[in-house]
mmCIF file of C-alpha atoms in Angstrom:
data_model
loop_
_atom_site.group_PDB
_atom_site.id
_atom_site.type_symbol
_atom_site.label_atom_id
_atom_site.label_comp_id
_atom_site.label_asym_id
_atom_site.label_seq_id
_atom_site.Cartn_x
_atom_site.Cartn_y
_atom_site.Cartn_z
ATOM 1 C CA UNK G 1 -2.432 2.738 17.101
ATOM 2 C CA UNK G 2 -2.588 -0.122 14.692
ATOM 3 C CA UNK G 3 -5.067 -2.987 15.160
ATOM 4 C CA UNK G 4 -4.958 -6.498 13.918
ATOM 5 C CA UNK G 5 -8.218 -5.667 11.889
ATOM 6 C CA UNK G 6 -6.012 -3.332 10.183
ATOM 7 C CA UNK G 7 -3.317 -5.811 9.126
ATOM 8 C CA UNK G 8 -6.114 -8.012 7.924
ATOM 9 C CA UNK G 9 -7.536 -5.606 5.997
ATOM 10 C CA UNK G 10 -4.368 -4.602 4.196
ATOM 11 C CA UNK G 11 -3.470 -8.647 3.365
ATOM 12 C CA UNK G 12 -6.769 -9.433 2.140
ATOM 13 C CA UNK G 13 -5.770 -5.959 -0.384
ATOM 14 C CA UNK G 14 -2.226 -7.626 -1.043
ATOM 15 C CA UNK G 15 -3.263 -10.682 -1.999
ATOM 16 C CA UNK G 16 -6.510 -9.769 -3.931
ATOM 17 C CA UNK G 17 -4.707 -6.891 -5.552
ATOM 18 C CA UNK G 18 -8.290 -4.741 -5.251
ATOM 19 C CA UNK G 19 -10.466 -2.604 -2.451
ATOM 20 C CA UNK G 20 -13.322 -4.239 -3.840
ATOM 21 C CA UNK G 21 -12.159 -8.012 -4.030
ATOM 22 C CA UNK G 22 -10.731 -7.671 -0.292
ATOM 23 C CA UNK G 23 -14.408 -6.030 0.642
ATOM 24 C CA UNK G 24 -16.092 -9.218 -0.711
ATOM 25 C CA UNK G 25 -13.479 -11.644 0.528
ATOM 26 C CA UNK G 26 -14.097 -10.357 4.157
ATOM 27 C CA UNK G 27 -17.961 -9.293 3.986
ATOM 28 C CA UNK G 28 -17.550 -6.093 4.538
ATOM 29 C CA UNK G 29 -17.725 -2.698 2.273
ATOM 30 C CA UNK G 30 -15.019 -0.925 0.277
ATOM 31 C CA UNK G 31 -15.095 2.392 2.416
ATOM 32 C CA UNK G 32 -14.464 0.076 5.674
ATOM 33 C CA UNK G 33 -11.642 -0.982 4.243
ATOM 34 C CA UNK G 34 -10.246 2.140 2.170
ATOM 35 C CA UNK G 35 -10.526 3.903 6.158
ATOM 36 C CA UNK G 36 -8.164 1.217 7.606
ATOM 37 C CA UNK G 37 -5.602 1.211 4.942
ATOM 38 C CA UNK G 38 -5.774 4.858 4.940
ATOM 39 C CA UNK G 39 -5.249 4.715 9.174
ATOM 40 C CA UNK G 40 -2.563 2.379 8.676
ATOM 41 C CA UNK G 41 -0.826 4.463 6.253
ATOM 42 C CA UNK G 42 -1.013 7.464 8.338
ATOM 43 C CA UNK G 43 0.443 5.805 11.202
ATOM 44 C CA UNK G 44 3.474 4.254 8.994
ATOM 45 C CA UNK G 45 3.900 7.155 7.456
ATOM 46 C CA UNK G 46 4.093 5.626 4.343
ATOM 47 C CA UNK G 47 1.603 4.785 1.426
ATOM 48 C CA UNK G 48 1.261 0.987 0.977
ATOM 49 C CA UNK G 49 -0.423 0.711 -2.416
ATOM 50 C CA UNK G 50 -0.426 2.776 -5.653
ATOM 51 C CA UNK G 51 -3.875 3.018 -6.662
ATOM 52 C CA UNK G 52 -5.457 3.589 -10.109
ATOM 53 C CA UNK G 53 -8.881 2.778 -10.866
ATOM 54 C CA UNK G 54 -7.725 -0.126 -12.463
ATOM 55 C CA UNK G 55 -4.767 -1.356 -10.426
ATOM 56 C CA UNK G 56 -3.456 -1.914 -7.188
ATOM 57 C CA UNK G 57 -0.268 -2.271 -6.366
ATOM 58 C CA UNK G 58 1.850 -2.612 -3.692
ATOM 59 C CA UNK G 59 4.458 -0.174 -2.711
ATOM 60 C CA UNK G 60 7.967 -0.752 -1.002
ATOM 61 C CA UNK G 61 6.231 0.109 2.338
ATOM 62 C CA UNK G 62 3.791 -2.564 1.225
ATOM 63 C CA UNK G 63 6.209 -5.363 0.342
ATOM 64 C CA UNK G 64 8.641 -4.879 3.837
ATOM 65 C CA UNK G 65 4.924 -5.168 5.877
ATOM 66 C CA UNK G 66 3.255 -7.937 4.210
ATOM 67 C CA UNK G 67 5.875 -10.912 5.684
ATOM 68 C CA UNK G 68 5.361 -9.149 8.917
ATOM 69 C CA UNK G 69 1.685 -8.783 9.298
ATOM 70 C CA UNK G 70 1.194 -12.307 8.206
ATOM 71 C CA UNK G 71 3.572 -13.696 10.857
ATOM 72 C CA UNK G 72 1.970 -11.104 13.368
ATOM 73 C CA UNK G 73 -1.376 -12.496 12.697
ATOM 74 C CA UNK G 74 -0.257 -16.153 12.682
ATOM 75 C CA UNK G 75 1.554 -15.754 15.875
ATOM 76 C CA UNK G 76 -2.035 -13.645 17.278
ATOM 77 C CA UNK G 77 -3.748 -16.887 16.070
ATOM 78 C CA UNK G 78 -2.022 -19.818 17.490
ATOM 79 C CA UNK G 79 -1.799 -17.599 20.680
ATOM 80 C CA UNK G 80 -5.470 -17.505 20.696
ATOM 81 C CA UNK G 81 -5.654 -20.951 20.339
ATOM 82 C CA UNK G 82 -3.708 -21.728 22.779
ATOM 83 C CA UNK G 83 -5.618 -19.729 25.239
ATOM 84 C CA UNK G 84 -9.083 -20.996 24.110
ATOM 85 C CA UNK G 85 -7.043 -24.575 25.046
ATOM 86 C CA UNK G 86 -5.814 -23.308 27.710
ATOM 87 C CA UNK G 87 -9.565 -21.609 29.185
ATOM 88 C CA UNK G 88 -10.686 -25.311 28.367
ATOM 89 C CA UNK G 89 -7.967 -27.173 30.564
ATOM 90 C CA UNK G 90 -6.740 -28.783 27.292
ATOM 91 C CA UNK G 91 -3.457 -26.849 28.201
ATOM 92 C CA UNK G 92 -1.342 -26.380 31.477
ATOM 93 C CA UNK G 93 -0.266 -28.093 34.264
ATOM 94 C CA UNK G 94 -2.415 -30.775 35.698
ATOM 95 C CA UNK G 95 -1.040 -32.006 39.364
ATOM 96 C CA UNK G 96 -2.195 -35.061 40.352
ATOM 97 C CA UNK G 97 -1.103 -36.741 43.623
ATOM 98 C CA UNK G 98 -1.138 -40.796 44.009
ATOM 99 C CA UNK G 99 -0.630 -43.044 47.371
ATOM 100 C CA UNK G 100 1.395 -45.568 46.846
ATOM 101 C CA UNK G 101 -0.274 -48.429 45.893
ATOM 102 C CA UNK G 102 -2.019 -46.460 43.018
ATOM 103 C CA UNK G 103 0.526 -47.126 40.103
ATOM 104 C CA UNK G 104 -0.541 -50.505 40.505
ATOM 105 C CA UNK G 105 -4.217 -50.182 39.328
ATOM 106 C CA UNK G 106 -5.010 -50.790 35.928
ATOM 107 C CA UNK G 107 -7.184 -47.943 35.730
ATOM 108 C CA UNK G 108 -4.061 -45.299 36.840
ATOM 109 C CA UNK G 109 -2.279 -45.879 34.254
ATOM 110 C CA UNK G 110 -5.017 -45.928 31.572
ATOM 111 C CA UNK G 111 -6.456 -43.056 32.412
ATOM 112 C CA UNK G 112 -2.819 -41.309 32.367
ATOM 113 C CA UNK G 113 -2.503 -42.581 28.843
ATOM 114 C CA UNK G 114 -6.019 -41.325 27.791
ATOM 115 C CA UNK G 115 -5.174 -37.678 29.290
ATOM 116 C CA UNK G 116 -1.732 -37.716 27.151
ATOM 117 C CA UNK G 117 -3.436 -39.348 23.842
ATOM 118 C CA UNK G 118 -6.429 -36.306 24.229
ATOM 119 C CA UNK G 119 -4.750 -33.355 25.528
ATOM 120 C CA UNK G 120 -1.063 -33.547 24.343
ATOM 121 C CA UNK G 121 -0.304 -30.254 25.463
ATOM 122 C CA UNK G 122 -1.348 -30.880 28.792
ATOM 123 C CA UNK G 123 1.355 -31.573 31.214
ATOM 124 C CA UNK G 124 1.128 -33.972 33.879
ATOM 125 C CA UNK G 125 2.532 -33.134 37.528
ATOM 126 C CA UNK G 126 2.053 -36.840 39.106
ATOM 127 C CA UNK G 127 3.832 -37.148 42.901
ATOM 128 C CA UNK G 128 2.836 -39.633 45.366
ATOM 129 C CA UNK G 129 1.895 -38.915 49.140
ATOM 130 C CA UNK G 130 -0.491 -39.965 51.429
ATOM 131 C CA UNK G 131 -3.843 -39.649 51.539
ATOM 132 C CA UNK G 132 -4.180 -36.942 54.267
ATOM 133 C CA UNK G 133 -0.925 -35.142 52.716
ATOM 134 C CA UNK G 134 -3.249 -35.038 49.205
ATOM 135 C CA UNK G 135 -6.109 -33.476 50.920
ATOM 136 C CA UNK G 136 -3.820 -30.843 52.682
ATOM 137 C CA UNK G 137 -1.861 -29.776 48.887
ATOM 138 C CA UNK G 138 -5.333 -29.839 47.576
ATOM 139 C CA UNK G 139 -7.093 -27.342 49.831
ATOM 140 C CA UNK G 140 -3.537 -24.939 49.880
ATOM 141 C CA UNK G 141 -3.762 -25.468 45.883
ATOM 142 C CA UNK G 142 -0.776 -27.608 45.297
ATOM 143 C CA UNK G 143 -2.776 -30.131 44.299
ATOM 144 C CA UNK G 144 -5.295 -30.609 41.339
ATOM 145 C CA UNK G 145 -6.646 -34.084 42.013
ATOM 146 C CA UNK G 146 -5.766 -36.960 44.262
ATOM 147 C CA UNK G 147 -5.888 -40.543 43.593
#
């Protein structure tokens, strides 16, 4: 089974055009990735580049991969953004729970527009109940904070 590591490898050969350039371009060495092109054409089925020891060049296998492996690995990337985010609390759901003169204070609402200036991608859950009602959705985990 394919890896990303793989995919890497094999854009780092499309766009260098050489083993050796896509060795030096990722710090590693040539045989490392000769062995994962040579995986990845074994699992295809298909060789991906026409080698001489001059040239390399891409085959039709190559050229109907290459747009896919780069979106693959784009979409792998943003995901793993988002989860880094996400493992930071810089993305989610954030429920906060307000009595109901809360709105009212100055600092409410600034520190709702601070939370959407520094974590856009946070979402804000804001509902207002009572003070006891907060404590009870906080301990059954309805609640994140109360105010």
């Amino acid at each position: 089974m394919s890896d990303t590591r793989q995919f890497a490898f094999f854009l780092a050969v499309w766009d260098e055009r050489s083993f050796s350039g896509a060795a030096r371009k990722l710090r590693c060495t040539q045989p490392t990735i000769s062995r994962a092109i040579s995986e990845l054409e074994a699992e295809i089925g298909a060789r991906l580049f026409s080698r001489t020891t001059r040239s390399v060049t891409p085959t039709e296998a190559a050229r109907v991969l290459e747009p896919a492996a780069r979106r693959g690995l784009s979409t792998l990337d943003a995901g793993m953004a988002m989860a880094r985010q996400a493992g930071a609390g810089e993305v989610g759901t954030l429920r906060i729970g307000h009595t109901s003169t809360v709105p009212f204070h100055p600092a409410f609402s600034c520190v709702l527009s601070r939370l959407r200036a520094e974590l856009p991608n946070l979402r804000l859950e804001i509902s207002e109940r009572a003070s006891g009602e907060q404590l009870a959705a906080i301990e059954a985990g309805e609640l994140d904070l109360g105010w």
